Coordinates of C-alpha atoms in Angstrom, one line a residue:
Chain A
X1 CA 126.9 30.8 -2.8
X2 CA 124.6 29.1 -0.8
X3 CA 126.5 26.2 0.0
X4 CA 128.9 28.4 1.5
X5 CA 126.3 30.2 3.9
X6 CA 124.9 26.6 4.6
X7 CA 128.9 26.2 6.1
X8 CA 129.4 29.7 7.4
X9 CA 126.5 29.6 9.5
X10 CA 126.8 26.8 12.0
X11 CA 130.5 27.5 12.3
X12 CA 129.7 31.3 13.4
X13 CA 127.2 30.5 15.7
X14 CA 129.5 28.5 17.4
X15 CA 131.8 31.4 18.1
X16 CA 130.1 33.6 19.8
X17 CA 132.7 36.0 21.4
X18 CA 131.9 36.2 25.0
X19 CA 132.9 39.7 24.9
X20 CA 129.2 40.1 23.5
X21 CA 127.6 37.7 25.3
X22 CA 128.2 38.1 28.8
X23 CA 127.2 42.0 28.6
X24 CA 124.1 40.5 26.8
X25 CA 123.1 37.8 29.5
X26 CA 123.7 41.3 31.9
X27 CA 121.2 43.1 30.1
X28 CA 118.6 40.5 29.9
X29 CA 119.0 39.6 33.1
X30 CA 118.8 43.3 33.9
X31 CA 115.1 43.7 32.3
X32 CA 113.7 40.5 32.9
X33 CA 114.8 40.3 37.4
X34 CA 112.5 42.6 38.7
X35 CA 109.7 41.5 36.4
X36 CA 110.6 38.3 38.1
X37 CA 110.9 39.7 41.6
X38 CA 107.3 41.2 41.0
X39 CA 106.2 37.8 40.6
X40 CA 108.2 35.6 42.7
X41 CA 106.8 37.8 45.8
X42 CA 103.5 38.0 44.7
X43 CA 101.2 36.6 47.8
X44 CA 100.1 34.5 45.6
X45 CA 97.2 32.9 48.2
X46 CA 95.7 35.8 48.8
X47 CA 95.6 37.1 45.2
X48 CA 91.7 36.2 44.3
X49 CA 91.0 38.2 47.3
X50 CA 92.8 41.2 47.2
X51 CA 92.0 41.2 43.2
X52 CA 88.5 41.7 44.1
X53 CA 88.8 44.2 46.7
X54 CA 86.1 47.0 45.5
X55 CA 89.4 49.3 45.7
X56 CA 91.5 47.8 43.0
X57 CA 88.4 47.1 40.7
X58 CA 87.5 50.8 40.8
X59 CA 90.7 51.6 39.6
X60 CA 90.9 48.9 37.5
X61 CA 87.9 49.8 36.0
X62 CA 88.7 53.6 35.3
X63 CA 92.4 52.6 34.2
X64 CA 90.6 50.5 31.5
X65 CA 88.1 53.0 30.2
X66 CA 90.4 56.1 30.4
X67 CA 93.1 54.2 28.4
X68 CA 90.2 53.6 25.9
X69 CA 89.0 56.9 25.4
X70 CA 92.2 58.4 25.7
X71 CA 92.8 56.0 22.4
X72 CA 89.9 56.8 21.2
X73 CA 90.7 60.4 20.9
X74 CA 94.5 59.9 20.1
X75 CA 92.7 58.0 16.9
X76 CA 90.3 60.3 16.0
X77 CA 93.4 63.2 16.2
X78 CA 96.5 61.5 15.5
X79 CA 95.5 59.7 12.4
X80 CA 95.1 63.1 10.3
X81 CA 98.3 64.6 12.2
X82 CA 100.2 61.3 10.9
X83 CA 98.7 61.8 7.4
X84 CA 99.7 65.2 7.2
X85 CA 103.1 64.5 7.9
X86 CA 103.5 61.7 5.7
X87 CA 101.5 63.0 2.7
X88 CA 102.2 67.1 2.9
X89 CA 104.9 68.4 2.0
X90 CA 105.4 72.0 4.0
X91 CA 107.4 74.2 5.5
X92 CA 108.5 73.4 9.3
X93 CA 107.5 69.4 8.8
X94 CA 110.3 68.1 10.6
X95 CA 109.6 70.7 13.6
X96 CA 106.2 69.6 14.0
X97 CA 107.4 66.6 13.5
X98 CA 109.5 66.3 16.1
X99 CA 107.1 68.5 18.4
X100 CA 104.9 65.7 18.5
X101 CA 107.8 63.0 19.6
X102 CA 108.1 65.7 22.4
X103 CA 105.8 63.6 25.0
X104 CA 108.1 60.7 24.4
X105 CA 110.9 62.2 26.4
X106 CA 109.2 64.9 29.1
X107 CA 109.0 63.3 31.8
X108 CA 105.1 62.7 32.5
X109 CA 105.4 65.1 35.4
X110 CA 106.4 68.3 33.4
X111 CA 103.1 67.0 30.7
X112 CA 101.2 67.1 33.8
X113 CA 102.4 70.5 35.4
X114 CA 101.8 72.0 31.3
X115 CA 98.5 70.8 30.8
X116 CA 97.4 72.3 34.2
X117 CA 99.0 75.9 32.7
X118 CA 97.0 75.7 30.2
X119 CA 93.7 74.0 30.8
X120 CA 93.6 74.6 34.7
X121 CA 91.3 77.1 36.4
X122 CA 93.9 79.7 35.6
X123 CA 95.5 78.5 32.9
X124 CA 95.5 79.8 29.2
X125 CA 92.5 77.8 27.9
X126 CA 91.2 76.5 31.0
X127 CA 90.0 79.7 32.7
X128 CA 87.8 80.9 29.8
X129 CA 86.3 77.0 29.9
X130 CA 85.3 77.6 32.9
X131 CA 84.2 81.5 32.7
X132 CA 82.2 80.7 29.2
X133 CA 81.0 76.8 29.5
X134 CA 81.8 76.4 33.2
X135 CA 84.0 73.2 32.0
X136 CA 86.4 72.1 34.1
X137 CA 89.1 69.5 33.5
X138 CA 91.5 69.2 36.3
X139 CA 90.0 66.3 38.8
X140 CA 87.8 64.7 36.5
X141 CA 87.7 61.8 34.3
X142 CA 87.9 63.9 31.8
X143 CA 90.9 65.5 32.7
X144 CA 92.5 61.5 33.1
X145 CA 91.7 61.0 29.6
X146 CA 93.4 64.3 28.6
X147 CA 96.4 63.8 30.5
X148 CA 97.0 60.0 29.8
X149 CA 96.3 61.3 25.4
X150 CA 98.8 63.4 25.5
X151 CA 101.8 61.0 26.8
X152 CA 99.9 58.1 24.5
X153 CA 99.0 60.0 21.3
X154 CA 103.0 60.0 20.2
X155 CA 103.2 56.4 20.0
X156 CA 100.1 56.3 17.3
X157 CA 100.9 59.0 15.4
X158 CA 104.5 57.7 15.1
X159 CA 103.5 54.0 14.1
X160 CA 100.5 55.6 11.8
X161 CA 102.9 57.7 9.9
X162 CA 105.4 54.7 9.7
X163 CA 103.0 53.1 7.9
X164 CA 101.8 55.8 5.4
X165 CA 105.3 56.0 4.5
X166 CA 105.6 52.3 3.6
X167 CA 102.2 51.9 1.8
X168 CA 102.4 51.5 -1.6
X169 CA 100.9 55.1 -3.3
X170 CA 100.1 53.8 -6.4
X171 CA 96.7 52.1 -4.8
X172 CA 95.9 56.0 -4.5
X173 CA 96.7 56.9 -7.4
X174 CA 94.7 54.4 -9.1
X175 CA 91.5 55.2 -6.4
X176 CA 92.0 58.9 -7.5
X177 CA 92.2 58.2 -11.4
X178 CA 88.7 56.1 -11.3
X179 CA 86.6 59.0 -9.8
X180 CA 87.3 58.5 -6.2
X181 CA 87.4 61.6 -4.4
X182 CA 90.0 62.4 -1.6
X183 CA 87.8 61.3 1.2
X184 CA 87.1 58.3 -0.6
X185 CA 90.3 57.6 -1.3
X186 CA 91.9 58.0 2.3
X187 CA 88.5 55.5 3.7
X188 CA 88.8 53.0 1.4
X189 CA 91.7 52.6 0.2
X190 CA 94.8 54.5 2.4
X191 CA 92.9 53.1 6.1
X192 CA 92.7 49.6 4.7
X193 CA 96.1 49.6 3.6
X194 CA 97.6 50.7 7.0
X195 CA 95.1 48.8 9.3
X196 CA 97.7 46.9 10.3
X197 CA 100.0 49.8 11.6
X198 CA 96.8 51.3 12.8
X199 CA 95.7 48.7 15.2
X200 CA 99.7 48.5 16.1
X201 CA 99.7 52.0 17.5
X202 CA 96.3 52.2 18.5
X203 CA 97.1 48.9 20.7
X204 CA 100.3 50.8 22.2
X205 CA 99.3 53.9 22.7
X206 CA 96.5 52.0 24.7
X207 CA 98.8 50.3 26.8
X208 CA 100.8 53.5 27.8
X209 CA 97.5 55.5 28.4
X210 CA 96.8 52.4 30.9
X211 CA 100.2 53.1 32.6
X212 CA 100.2 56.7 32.9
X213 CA 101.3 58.0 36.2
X214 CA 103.4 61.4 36.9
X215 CA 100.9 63.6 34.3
X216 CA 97.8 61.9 35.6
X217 CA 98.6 62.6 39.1
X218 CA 99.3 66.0 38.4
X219 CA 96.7 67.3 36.4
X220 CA 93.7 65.1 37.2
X221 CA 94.6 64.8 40.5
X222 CA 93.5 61.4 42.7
X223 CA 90.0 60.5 43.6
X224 CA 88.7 57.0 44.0
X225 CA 86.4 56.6 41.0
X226 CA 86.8 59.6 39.4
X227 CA 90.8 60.1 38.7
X228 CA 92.8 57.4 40.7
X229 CA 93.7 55.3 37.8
X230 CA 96.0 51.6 38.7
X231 CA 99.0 53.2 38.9
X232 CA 98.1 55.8 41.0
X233 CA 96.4 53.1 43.0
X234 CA 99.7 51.3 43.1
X235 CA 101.4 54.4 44.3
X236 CA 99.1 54.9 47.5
X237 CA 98.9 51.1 48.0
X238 CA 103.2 51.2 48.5
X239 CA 102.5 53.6 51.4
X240 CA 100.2 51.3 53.5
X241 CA 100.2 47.7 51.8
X242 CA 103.0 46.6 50.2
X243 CA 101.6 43.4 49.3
X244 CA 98.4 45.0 47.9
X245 CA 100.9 47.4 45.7
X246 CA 102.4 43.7 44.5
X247 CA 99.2 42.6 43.5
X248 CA 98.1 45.9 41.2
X249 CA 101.8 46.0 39.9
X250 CA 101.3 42.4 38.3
X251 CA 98.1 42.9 37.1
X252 CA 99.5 45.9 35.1
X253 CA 102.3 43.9 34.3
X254 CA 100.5 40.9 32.8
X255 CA 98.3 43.5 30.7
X256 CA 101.7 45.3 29.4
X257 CA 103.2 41.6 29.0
X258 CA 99.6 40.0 27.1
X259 CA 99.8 43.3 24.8
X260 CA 103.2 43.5 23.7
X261 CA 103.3 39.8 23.1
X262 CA 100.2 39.8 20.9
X263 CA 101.5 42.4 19.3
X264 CA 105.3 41.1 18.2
X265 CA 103.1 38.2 16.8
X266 CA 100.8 39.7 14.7
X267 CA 102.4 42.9 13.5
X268 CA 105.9 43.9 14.8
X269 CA 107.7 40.7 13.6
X270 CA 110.9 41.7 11.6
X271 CA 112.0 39.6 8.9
Chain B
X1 CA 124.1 31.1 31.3
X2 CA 126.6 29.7 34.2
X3 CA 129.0 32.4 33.1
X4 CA 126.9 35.2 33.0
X5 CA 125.7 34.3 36.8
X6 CA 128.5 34.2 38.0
X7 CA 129.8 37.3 36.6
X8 CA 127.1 38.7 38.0
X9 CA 127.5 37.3 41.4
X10 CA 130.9 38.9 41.1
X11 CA 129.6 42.0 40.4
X12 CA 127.1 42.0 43.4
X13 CA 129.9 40.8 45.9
X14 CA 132.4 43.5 44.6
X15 CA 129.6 46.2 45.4
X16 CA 128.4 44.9 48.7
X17 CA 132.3 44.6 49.6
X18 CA 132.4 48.8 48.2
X19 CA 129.9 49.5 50.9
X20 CA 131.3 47.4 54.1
X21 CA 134.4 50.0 53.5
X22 CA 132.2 52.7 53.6
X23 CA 130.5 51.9 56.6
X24 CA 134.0 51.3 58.4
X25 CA 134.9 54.6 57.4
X26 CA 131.9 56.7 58.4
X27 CA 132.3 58.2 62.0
X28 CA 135.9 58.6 63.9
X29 CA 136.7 56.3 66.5
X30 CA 136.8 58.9 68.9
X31 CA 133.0 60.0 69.0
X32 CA 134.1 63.1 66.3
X33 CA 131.6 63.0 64.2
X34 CA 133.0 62.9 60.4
X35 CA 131.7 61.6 57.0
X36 CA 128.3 61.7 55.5
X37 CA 125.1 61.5 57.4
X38 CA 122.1 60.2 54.8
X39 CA 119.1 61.9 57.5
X40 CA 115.3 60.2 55.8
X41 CA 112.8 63.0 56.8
X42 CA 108.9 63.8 56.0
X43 CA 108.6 66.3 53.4
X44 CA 106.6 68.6 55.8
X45 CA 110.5 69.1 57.6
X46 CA 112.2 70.5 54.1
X47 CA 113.1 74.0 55.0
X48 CA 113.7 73.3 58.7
X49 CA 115.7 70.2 58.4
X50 CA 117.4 71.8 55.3
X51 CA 118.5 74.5 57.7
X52 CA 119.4 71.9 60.9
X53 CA 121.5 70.1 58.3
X54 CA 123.5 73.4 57.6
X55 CA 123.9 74.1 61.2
X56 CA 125.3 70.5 62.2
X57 CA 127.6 70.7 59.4
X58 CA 129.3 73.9 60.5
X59 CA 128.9 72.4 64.5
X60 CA 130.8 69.4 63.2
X61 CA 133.7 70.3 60.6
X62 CA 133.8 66.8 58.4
X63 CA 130.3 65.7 58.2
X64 CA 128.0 66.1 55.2
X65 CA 124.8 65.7 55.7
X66 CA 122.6 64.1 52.7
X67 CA 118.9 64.6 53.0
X68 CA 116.2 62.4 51.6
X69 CA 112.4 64.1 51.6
X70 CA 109.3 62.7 51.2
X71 CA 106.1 61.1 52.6
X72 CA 107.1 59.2 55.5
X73 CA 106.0 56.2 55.2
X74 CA 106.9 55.7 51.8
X75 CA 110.6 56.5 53.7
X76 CA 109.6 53.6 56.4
X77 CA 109.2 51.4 53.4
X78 CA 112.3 52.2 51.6
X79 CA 113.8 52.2 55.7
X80 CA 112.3 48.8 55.9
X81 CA 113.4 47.9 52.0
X82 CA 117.4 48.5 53.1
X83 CA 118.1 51.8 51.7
X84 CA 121.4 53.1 53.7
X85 CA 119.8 55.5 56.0
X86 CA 121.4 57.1 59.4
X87 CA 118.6 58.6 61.0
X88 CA 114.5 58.8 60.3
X89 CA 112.4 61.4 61.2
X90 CA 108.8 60.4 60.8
X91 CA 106.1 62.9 60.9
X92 CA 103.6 60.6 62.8
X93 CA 104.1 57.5 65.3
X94 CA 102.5 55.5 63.2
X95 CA 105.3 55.4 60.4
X96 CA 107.8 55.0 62.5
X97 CA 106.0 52.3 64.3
X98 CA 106.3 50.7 61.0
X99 CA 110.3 50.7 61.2
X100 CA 110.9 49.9 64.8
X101 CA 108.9 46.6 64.9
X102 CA 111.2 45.9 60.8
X103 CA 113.7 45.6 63.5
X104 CA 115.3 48.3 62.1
X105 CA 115.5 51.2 65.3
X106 CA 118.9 51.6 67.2
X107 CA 117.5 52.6 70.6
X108 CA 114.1 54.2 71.1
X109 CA 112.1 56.9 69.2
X110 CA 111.8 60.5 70.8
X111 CA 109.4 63.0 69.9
X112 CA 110.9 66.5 68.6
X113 CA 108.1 68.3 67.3
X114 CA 104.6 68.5 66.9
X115 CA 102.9 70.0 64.4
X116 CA 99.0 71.3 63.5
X117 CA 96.7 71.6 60.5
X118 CA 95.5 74.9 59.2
X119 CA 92.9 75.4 56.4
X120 CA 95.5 76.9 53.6
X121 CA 93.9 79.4 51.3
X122 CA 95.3 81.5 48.7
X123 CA 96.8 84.8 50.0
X124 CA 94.0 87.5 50.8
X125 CA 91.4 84.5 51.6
X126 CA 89.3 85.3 48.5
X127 CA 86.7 82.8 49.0
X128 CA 86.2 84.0 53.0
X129 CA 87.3 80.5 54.6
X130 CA 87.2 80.9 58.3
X131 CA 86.6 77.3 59.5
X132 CA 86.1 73.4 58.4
X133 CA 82.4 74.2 57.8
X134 CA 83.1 76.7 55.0
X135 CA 85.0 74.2 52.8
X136 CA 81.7 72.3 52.3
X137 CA 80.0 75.6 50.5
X138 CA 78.9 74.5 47.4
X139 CA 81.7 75.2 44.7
X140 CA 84.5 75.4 47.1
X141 CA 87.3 72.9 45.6
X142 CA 89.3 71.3 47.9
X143 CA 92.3 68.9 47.8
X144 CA 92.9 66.6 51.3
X145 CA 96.5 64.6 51.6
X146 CA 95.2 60.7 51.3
X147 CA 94.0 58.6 54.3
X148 CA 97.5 57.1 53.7
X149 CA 100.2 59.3 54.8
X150 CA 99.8 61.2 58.3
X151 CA 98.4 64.8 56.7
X152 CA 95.5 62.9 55.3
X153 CA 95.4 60.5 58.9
X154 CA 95.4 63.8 60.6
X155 CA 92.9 65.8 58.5
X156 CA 90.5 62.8 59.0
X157 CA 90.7 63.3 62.3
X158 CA 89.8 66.6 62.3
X159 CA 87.2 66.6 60.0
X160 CA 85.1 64.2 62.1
X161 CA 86.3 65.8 65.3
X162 CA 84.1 68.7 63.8
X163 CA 81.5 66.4 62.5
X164 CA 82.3 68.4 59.2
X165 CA 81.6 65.8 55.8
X166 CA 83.6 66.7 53.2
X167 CA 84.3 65.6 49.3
X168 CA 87.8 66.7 48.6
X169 CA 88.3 67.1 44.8
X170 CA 91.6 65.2 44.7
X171 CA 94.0 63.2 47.6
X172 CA 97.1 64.2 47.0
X173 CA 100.4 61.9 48.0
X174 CA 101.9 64.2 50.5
X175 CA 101.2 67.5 52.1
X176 CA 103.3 69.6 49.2
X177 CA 101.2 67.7 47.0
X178 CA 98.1 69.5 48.6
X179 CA 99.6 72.6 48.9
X180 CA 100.9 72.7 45.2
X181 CA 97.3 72.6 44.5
X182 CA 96.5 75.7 46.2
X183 CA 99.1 77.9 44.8
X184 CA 98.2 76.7 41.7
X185 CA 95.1 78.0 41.9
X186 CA 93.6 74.6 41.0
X187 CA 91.5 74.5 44.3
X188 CA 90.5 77.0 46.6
X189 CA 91.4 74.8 50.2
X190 CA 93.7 72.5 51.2
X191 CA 94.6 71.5 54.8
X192 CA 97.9 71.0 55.7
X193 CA 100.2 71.6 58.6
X194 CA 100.8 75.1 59.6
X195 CA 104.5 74.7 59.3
X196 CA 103.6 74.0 55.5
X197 CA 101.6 77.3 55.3
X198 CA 103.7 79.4 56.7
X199 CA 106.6 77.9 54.6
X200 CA 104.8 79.2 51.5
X201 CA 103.2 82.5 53.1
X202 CA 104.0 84.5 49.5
X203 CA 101.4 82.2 48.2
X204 CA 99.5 80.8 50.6
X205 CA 97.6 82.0 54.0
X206 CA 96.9 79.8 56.8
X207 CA 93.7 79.9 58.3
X208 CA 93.5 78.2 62.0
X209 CA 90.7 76.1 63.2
X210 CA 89.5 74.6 66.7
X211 CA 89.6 71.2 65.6
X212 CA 93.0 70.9 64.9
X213 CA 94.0 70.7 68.6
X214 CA 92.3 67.1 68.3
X215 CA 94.8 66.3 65.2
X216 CA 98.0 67.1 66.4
X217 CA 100.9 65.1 64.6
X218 CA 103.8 64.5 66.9
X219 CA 107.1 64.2 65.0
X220 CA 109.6 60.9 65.7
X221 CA 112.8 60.8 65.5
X222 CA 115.7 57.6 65.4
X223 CA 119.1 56.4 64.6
X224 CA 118.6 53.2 62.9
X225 CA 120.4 50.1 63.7
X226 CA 121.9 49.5 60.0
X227 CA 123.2 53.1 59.9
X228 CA 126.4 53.3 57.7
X229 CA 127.5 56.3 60.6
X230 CA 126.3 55.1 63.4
X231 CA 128.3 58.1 65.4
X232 CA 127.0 60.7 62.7
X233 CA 123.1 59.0 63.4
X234 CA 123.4 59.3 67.6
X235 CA 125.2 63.0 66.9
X236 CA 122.4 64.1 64.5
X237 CA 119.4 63.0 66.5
X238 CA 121.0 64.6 70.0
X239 CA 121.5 67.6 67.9
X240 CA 117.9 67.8 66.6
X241 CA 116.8 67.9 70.3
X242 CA 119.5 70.8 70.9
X243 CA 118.1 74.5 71.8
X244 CA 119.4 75.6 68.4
X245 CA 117.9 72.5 66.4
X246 CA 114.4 73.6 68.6
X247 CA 114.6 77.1 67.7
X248 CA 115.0 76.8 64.0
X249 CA 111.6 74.3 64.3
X250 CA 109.8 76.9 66.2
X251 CA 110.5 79.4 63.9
X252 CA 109.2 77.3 61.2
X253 CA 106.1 76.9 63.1
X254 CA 106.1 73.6 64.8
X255 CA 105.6 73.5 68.4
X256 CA 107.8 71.9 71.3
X257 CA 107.3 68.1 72.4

């Protein structure tokens, strides 16, 4: 049997139809150009200076601490919502289940233009914050962080509940049957058993909190140092400075790239 | 690899060969004006040049007119990028400056409209705005266009004109961006052209102020040299500066060049 793989396999590889290949090359090429083009134009002499223009740090700055504790809350929320649906059994599961892939596919925009009917001035929530605790969210940091969770938290929930659903139960059971109480039980032994899922979505639902745009802008607004995250820096740069857009673009690019790499390598590889 | 580039070269030439046909097509040799005409105008122009675009269709039986709103000069850029544009209308010099030294201006820019800030408030005033200074009360919220596009430029102006310092809560893209804001309820200010204002009157009030005379946006407007209808760009612009064009932009609010 294996002696007939070991002939099969050269012989197919040398056959690739071009019917699949060509289309293929397309694609790549498709994907991979303007990543190139983003790079190939870069002004590459000027890049140390423009990287340190107190502009693009600000943003910088606030991109990388929103994203955090946008994660941050997408953790402390969307690993009980992915238990729940992996572990409880209960009417409606794959409704809420799928309400909760919902960000996925809005487009960022219609997020944004909800969250501000709902916890703007006058919306649902958001005017008795106000009226009661004299909380608002839209145009603050806060409201950045709200607005880049609820595009981000989908990706966690998604990988965390992947996860449960693969891990053996039988640790568990075995926790549960020597005296360890639920709590116990989910600590030390269900979070250790999907850390590495965990960090997977946590580090992904990072990187799209980091590249939110259409609900950021929206909701939160932008405000040097208080809302105007990179992207949104990006946007504004386009209309004045191309070549300062260029430079923002390809630092959020080498982020996405760093990420995604680190991430095929140390959790996502397929067999 | 060799094969896939140049199948894709292919590809690129067969496309760019689609739209040298096109252009050939666009505009009857005998100055009739037929065809599409792709008109690139600032988002402040929406309902006007929505209505112009209506009106030069039914002056011209066989054109379509196709048009593309939004901040100006993120239409210079995409001018300046290559996008297949006939005519630009800018709503400040500056943006327009932008695309004539590209290289990319068939003949000269002409003003066609100017146009003024006014402080917009939700309908019925409720927080009692009468002027620039009352938009630094404490707990007024208000949302500027950014330094960037010509509402912002313009509003800058103004503000210092009137020696009036102000923290805006959020600088928004373009001037529909800012005036979203207000009938959302989400701020209680936001200045934007009057032509804006009065545009959403079911919403919004416009409340005038001095300083805008020192602000006052004059609108350009150009047939650009790479125009796939070059007849249909020189047609469109004359038309815009017409005494039906004007009166349609008067009515809107904007005043005469």
């Amino acid at each position: 049997m294996t002696q007939v793989l070991d002939h099969a396999t050269p012989r197919r590889r040398g056959r690739v139809p071009a019917a699949l290949l060509i289309p293929a090359g397309l694609g790549l090429l498709f994907l991979v150009l303007p990543l190139a083009g983003l790079v190939i134009r870069a002004p590459w002499t000027t890049l140390p200076q423009r990287l340190t223009e107190p502009g693009a740090l600000t943003a910088l700055r606030l991109s990388v601490q929103t994203a955090t504790l946008a994660t941050v809350l997408c953790l402390l929320l969307g690993v009980p919502l992915a238990w729940v649906l992996a572990r409880v059994e209960f009417p409606g599961r794959r409704l809420v289940r799928a309400l909760v892939t919902v960000p996925l596919v809005l487009p960022p925009v219609v997020g944004g233009v909800a969250l501000l009917l709902v916890f703007g001035r006058r919306g649902l929530l958001g005017g008795w914050l106000d009226a009661t605790f004299g909380i608002t969210l839209p145009f603050t940091t806060a409201g950045v962080v709200l607005a880049e969770s609820f595009v981000a938290m989908p990706f966690l929930v998604i990988a965390v509940e992947g996860a449960l659903r693969a891990a053996d139960h039988r640790y568990e059971e075995a926790a549960a049957t020597l005296g360890a109480s639920r709590w116990t039980t989910f600590t030390h032994v269900t979070l250790p058993l999907v850390a590495p899922g965990l960090a997977a979505g946590a580090v992904l639902c990072w990187a799209r909190a980091l590249g939110e745009f259409g609900a950021t802008i929206t909701f939160a607004g932008n405000y040097p140092g208080r809302t105007q995250t990179m992207p949104l820096a990006v946007y504004l740069a386009l209309e004045t400075d191309l070549e300062s857009a260029i430079v923002l673009s390809l630092v959020l690019l080498v982020v996405s790239v760093g990420i995604l790499v680190a991430l095929r390598d140390r959790w996502m590889t397929s067999p | 690899m060799r094969t896939v580039v140049a199948v894709l070269v292919a590809a690129l030439t067969v496309t760019g060969c689609g739209a040298g046909v096109n252009r050939a097509s666009g505009g009857a040799a005998d100055g009739r004006v037929t065809g599409a005409v792709t008109v690139f105008a600032a988002a402040s122009l929406t309902e006007s040049f929505t209505r112009i675009g209506k009106d030069f269709e039914a002056a011209n039986p066989g054109s379509a007119v196709t048009l593309n709103f939004a901040g100006s000069s993120a239409l210079a850029n995409q001018i300046n990028q290559g996008a297949p544009a006939d005519v630009f209308a800018s709503a400040a010099p500056a943006n327009m400056t932008t695309v004539t030294e590209a290289g990319n201006a068939d003949g000269a820019p002409s003003i066609f409209a100017r146009n003024q800030l006014v402080i917009a408030v939700p309908r019925g005033n409720p927080r009692q705005v009468t002027g620039l200074a009352d938009l630094t009360r404490p707990g007024v919220k208000v949302a500027l266009c950014a330094n960037q596009v010509p509402c912002g430029a313009a509003a800058r102006t103004a503000l210092d004109a009137a020696g009036v310092a102000l923290t805006p809560v959020t600088l928004e893209r373009d001037v529909r961006g800012a005036l979203a804001k207000v009938k959302l309820g989400e701020v209680d200010a936001a200045l934007v052209y009057r032509t804006d204002a009065r545009a959403a009157h079911a919403d919004v009030t416009g409340v005038e102020f001095p300083e805008s005379a020192r602000a006052v946006n004059d609108y350009p407007i150009l047939a650009l040299k790479d125009a796939p209808n070059p007849t249909g760009a020189r047609a469109f612009v004359a038309y815009v500066r017409s005494a039906p064009a004007q009166a349609v932009l008067a009515e809107a609010g904007f005043q005469a060049p």
